[in-house]
mmCIF file of C-alpha atoms in Angstrom:
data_model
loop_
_atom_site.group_PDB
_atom_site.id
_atom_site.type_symbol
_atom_site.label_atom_id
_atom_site.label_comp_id
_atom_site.label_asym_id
_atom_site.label_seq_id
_atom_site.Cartn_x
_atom_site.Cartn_y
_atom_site.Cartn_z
ATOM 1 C CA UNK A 683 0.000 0.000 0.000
ATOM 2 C CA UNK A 684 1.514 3.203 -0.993
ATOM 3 C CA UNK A 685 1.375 6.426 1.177
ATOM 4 C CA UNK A 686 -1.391 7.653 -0.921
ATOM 5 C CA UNK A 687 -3.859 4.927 -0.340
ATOM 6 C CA UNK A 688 -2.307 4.449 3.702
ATOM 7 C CA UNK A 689 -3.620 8.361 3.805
ATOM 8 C CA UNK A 690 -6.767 7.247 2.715
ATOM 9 C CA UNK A 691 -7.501 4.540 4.798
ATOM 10 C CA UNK A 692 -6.713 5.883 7.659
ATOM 11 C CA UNK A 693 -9.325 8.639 6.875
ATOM 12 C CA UNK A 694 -11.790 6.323 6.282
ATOM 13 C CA UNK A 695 -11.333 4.753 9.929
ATOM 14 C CA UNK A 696 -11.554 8.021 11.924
ATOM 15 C CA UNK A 697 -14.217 9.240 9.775
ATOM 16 C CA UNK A 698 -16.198 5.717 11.037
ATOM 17 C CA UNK A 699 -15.160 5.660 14.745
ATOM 18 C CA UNK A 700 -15.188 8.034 18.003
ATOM 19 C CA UNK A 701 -12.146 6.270 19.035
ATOM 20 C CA UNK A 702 -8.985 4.114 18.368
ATOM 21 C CA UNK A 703 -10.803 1.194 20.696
ATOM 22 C CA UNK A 704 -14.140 1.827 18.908
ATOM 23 C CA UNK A 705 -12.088 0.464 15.735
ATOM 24 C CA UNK A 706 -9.850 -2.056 17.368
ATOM 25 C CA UNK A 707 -13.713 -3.773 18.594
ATOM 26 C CA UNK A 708 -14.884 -3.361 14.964
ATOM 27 C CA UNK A 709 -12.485 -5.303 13.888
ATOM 28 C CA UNK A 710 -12.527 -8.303 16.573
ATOM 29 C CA UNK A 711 -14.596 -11.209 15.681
ATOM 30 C CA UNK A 712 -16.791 -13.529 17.985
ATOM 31 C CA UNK A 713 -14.555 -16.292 16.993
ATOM 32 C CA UNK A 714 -11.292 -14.053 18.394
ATOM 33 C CA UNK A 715 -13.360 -13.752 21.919
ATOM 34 C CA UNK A 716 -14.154 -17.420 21.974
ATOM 35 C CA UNK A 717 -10.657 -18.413 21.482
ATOM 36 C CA UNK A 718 -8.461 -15.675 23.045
ATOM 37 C CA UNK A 719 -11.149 -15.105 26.234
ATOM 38 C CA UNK A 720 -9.537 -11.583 26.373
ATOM 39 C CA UNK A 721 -11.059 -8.769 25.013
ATOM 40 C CA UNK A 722 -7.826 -6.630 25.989
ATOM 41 C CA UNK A 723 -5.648 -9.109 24.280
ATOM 42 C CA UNK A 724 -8.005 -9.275 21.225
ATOM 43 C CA UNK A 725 -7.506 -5.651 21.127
ATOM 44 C CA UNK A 726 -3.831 -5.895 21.090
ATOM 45 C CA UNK A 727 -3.581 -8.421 18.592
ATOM 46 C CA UNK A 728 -5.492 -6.459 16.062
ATOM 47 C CA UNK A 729 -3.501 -3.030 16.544
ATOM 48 C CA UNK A 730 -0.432 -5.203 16.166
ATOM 49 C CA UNK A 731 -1.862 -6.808 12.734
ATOM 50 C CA UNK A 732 -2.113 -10.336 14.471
ATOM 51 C CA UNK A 733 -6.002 -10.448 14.145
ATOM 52 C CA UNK A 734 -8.486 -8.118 12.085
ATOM 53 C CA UNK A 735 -10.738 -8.115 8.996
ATOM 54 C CA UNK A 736 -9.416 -4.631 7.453
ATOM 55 C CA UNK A 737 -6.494 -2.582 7.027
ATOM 56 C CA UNK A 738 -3.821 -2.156 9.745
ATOM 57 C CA UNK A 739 -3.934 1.059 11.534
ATOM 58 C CA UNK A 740 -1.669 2.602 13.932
ATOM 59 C CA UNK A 741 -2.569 4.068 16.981
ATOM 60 C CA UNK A 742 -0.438 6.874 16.733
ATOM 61 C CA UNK A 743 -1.435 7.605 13.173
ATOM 62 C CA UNK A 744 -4.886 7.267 14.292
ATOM 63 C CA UNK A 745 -5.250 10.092 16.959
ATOM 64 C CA UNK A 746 -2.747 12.639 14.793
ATOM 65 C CA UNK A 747 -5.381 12.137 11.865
ATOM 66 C CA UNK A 748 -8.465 12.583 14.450
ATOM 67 C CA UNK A 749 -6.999 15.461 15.906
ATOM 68 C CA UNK A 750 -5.543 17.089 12.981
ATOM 69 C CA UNK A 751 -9.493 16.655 11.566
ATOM 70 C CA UNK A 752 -10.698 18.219 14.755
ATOM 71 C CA UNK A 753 -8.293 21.003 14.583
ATOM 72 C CA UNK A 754 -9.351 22.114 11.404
ATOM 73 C CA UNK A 755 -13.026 22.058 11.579
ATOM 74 C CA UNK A 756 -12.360 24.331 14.701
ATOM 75 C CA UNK A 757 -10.368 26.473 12.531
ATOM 76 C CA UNK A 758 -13.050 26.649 9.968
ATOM 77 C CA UNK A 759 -15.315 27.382 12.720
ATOM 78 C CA UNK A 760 -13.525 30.266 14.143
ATOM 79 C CA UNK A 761 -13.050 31.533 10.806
ATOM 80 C CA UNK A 762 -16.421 31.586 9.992
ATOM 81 C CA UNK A 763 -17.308 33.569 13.549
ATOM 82 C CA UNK A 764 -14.526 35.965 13.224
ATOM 83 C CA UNK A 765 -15.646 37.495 9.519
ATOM 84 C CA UNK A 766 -16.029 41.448 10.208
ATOM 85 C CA UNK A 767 -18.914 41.635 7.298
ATOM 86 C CA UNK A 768 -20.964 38.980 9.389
ATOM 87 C CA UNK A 769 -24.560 40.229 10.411
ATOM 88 C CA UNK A 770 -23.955 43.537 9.024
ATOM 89 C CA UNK A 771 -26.901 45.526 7.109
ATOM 90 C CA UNK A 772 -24.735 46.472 4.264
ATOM 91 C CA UNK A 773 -26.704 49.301 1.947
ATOM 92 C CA UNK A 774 -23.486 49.978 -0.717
ATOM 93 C CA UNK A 775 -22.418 47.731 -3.121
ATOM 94 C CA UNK A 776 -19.062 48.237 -2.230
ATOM 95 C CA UNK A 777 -19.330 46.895 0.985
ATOM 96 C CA UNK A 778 -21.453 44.376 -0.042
ATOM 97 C CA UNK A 779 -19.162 42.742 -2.608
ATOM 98 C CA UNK A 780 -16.049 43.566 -0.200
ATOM 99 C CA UNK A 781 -18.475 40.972 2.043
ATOM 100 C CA UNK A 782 -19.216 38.501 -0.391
ATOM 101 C CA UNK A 783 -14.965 38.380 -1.075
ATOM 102 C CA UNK A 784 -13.987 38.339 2.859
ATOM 103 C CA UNK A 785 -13.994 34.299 3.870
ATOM 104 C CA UNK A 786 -12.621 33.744 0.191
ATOM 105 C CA UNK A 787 -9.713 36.538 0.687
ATOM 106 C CA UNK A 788 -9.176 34.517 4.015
ATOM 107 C CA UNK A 789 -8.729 31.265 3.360
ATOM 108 C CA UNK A 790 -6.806 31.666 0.024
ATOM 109 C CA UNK A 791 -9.308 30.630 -2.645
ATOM 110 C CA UNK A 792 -9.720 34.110 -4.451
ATOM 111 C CA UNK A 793 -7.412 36.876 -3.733
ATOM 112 C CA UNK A 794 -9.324 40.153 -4.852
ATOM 113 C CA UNK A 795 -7.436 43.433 -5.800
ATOM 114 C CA UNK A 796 -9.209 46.464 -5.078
ATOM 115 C CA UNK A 797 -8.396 49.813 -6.594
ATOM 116 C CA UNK A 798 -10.059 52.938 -5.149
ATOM 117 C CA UNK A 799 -10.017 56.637 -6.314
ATOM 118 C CA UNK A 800 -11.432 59.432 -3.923
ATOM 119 C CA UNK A 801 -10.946 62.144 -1.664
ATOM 120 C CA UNK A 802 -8.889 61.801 0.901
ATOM 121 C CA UNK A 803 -9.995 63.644 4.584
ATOM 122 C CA UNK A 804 -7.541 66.546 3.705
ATOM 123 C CA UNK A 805 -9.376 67.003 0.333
ATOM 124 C CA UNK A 806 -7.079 65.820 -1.913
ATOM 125 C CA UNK A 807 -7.812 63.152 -4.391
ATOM 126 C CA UNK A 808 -5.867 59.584 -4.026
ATOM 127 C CA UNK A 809 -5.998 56.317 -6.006
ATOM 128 C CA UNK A 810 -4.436 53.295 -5.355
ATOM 129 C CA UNK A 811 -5.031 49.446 -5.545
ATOM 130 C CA UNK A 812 -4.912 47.456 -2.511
ATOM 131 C CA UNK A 813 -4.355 43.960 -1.791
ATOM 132 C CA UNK A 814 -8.170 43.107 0.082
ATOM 133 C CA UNK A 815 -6.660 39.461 1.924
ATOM 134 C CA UNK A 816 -3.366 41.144 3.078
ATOM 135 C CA UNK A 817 -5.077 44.359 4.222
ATOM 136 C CA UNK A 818 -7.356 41.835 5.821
ATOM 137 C CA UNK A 819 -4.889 39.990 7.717
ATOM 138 C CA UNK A 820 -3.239 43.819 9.140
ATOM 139 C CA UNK A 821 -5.990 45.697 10.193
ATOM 140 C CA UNK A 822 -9.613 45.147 11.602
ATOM 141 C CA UNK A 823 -12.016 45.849 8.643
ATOM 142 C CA UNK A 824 -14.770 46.101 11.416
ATOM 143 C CA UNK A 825 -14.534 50.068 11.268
ATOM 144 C CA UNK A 826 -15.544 49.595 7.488
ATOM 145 C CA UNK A 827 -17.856 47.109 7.339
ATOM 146 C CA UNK A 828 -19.387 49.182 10.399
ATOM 147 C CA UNK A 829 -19.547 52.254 8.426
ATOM 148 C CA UNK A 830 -17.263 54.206 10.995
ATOM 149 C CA UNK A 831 -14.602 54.732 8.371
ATOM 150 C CA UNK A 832 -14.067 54.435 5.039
ATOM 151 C CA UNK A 833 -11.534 52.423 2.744
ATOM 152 C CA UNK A 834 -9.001 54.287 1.462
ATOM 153 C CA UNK A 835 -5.303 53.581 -0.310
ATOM 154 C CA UNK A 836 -2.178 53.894 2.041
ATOM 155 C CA UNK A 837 1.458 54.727 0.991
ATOM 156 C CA UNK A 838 1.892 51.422 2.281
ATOM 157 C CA UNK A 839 -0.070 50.003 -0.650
ATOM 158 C CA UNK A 840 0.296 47.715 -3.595
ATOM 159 C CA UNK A 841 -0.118 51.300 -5.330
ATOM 160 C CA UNK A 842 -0.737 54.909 -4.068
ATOM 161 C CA UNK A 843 -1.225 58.441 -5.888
ATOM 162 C CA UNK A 844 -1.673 61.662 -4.618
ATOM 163 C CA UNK A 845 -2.955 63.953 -7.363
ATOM 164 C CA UNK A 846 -2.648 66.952 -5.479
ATOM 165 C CA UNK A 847 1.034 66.404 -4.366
ATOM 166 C CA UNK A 848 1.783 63.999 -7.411
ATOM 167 C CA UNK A 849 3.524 61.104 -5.266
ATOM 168 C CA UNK A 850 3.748 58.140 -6.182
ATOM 169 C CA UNK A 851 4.538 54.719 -4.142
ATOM 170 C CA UNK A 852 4.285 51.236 -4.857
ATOM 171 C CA UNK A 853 5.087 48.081 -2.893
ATOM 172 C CA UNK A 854 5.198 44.279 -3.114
ATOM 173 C CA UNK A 855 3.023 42.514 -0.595
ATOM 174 C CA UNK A 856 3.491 38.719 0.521
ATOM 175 C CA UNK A 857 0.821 38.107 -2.546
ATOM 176 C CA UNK A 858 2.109 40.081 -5.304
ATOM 177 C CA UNK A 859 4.973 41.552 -6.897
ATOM 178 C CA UNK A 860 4.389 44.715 -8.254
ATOM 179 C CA UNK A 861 5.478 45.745 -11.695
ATOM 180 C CA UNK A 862 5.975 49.125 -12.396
ATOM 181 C CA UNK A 863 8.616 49.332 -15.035
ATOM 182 C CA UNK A 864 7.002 48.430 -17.812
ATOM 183 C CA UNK A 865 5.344 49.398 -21.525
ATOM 184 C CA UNK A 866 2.099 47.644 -20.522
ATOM 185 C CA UNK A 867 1.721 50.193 -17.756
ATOM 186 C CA UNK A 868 1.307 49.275 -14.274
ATOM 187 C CA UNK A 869 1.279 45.305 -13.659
ATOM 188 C CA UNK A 870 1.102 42.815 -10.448
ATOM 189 C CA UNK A 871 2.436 39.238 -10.402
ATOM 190 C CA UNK A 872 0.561 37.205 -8.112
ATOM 191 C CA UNK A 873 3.165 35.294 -6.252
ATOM 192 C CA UNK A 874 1.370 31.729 -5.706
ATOM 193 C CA UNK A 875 1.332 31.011 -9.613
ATOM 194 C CA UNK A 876 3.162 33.752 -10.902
ATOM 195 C CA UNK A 877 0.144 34.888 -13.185
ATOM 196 C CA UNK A 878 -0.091 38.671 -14.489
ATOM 197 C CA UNK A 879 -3.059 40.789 -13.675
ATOM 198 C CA UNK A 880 -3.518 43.816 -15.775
ATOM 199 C CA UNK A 881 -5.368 46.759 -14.439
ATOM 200 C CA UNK A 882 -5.451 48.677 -17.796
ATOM 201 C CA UNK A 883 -9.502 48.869 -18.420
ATOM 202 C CA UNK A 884 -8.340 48.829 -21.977
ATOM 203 C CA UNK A 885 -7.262 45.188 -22.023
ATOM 204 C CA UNK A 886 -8.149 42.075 -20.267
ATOM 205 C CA UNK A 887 -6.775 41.415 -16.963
ATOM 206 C CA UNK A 888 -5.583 38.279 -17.148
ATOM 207 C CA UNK A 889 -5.880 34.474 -17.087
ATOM 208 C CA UNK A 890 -8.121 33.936 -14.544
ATOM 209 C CA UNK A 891 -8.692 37.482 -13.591
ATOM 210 C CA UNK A 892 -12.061 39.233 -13.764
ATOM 211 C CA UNK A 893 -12.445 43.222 -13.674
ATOM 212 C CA UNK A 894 -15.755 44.498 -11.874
ATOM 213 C CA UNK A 895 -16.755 47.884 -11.683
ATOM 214 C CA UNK A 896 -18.725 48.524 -8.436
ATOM 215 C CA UNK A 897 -21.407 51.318 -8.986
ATOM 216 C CA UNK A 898 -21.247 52.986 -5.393
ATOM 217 C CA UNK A 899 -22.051 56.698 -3.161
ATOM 218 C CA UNK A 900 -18.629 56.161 -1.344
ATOM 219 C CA UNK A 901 -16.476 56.572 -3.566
ATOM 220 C CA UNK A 902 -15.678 58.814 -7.020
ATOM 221 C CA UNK A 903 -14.484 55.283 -8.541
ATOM 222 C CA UNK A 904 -13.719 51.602 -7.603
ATOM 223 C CA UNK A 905 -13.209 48.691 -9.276
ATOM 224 C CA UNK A 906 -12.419 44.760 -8.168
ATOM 225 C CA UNK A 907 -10.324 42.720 -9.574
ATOM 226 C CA UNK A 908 -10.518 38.945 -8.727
ATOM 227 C CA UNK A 909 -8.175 36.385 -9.149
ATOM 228 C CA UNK A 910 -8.371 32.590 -8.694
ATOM 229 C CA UNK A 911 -4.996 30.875 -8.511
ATOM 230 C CA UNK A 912 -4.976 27.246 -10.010
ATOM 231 C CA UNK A 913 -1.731 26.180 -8.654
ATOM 232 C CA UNK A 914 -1.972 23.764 -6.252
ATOM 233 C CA UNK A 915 -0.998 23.941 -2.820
#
């Protein structure tokens, strides 16, 4: 049996019993009792492959499956309590699609690009395009989903621009590398599988890349930009 199909069957026997003993019974036969008169020893035999109708499994591969199982549907769990957009009346459709996005930007399935352009609280206009699941992972998007404060770019940005001032910043983040350099015009590499998104309106973004402009009152423009990595992890 290769490790593969040893993965497999040891998911099949936590999946089926409680506990390691709740298998080791399954797998003693009236026969084993007759002869052996020891339920304890019957149970021994079996975990050491003497005795047993199925598959071998160890005891120690046993509980690190069940509790690496356990560990993860609390994770899920947590995750799923934790997510700032939950039970909020959300009236824009910015924050309503930034909502739909959060437990995806979260757990890694779509990473979602968000660029912004507005007036900033000192009246000046900024733009800038923000990485949604690592500014989710910094800072408590409660205040925005709330309605307290509103999403704007930071210097500390994939991009920022002031139009006012006229500076200009970009930065990597742990999910993209940002490409500024270039004839195409401004361009991020999405680290896991190294795939181009394009935020020129003029031209697609990208394999696997979808462009939505979000018709909204908070802001003068914004526009998301989803991505869906198909590497495997």
């Amino acid at each position: 049996m290769d490790q593969e199909e040893r993965l497999t069957a040891v998911d099949n026997v936590v999946t089926q019993f409680n506990t390691y003993e709740d298998f080791l019974d399954s797998q003693i036969t009236s026969v084993d009792l007759y002869y052996l008169e020891d339920e304890g020893l019957a149970r021994q035999l079996v975990e050491l492959g003497y005795r047993g109708t199925g598959e071998v499994v160890k005891r120690e591969d046993f509980e690190a499956r069940k509790a690496a199982i356990e560990t993860a549907r609390l994770a899920e769990r947590t995750q799923k309590k934790t997510l700032t957009s939950a039970g909020k009346d959300l009236q824009d459709n910015f924050l309503k699609a930034l909502a739909v996005r959060e437990e995806d930007n979260h757990n890694g399935k779509v990473s979602t690009v968000i660029f912004i352009r507005d007036k900033n609280s000192h009246g000046q206009e900024v733009s800038g395009y923000i990485d949604y699941a690592h500014r989710l992972k910094i800072e408590d998007f409660e205040v925005y989903f709330s309605g307290k404060r509103r999403l704007l770019p930071k210097p500390t940005d994939m991009s920022f621009y002031n139009w006012d001032s006229h500076i200009a910043v970009w930065n990597s983040t742990p999910n993209y590398q940002v490409i500024a350099d270039n004839l195409e015009g401004l361009l991020f590499k999405y680290k896991r599988d190294r795939k181009i998104l394009n935020v020129d309106p003029k031209v697609p973004p990208g394999d696997n890349s979808t462009r939505i402009p979000i018709q909204t009152d908070l802001y003068i423009q914004a526009v998301i930009f989803d991505h869906i990595s198909r590497r495997k992890t």
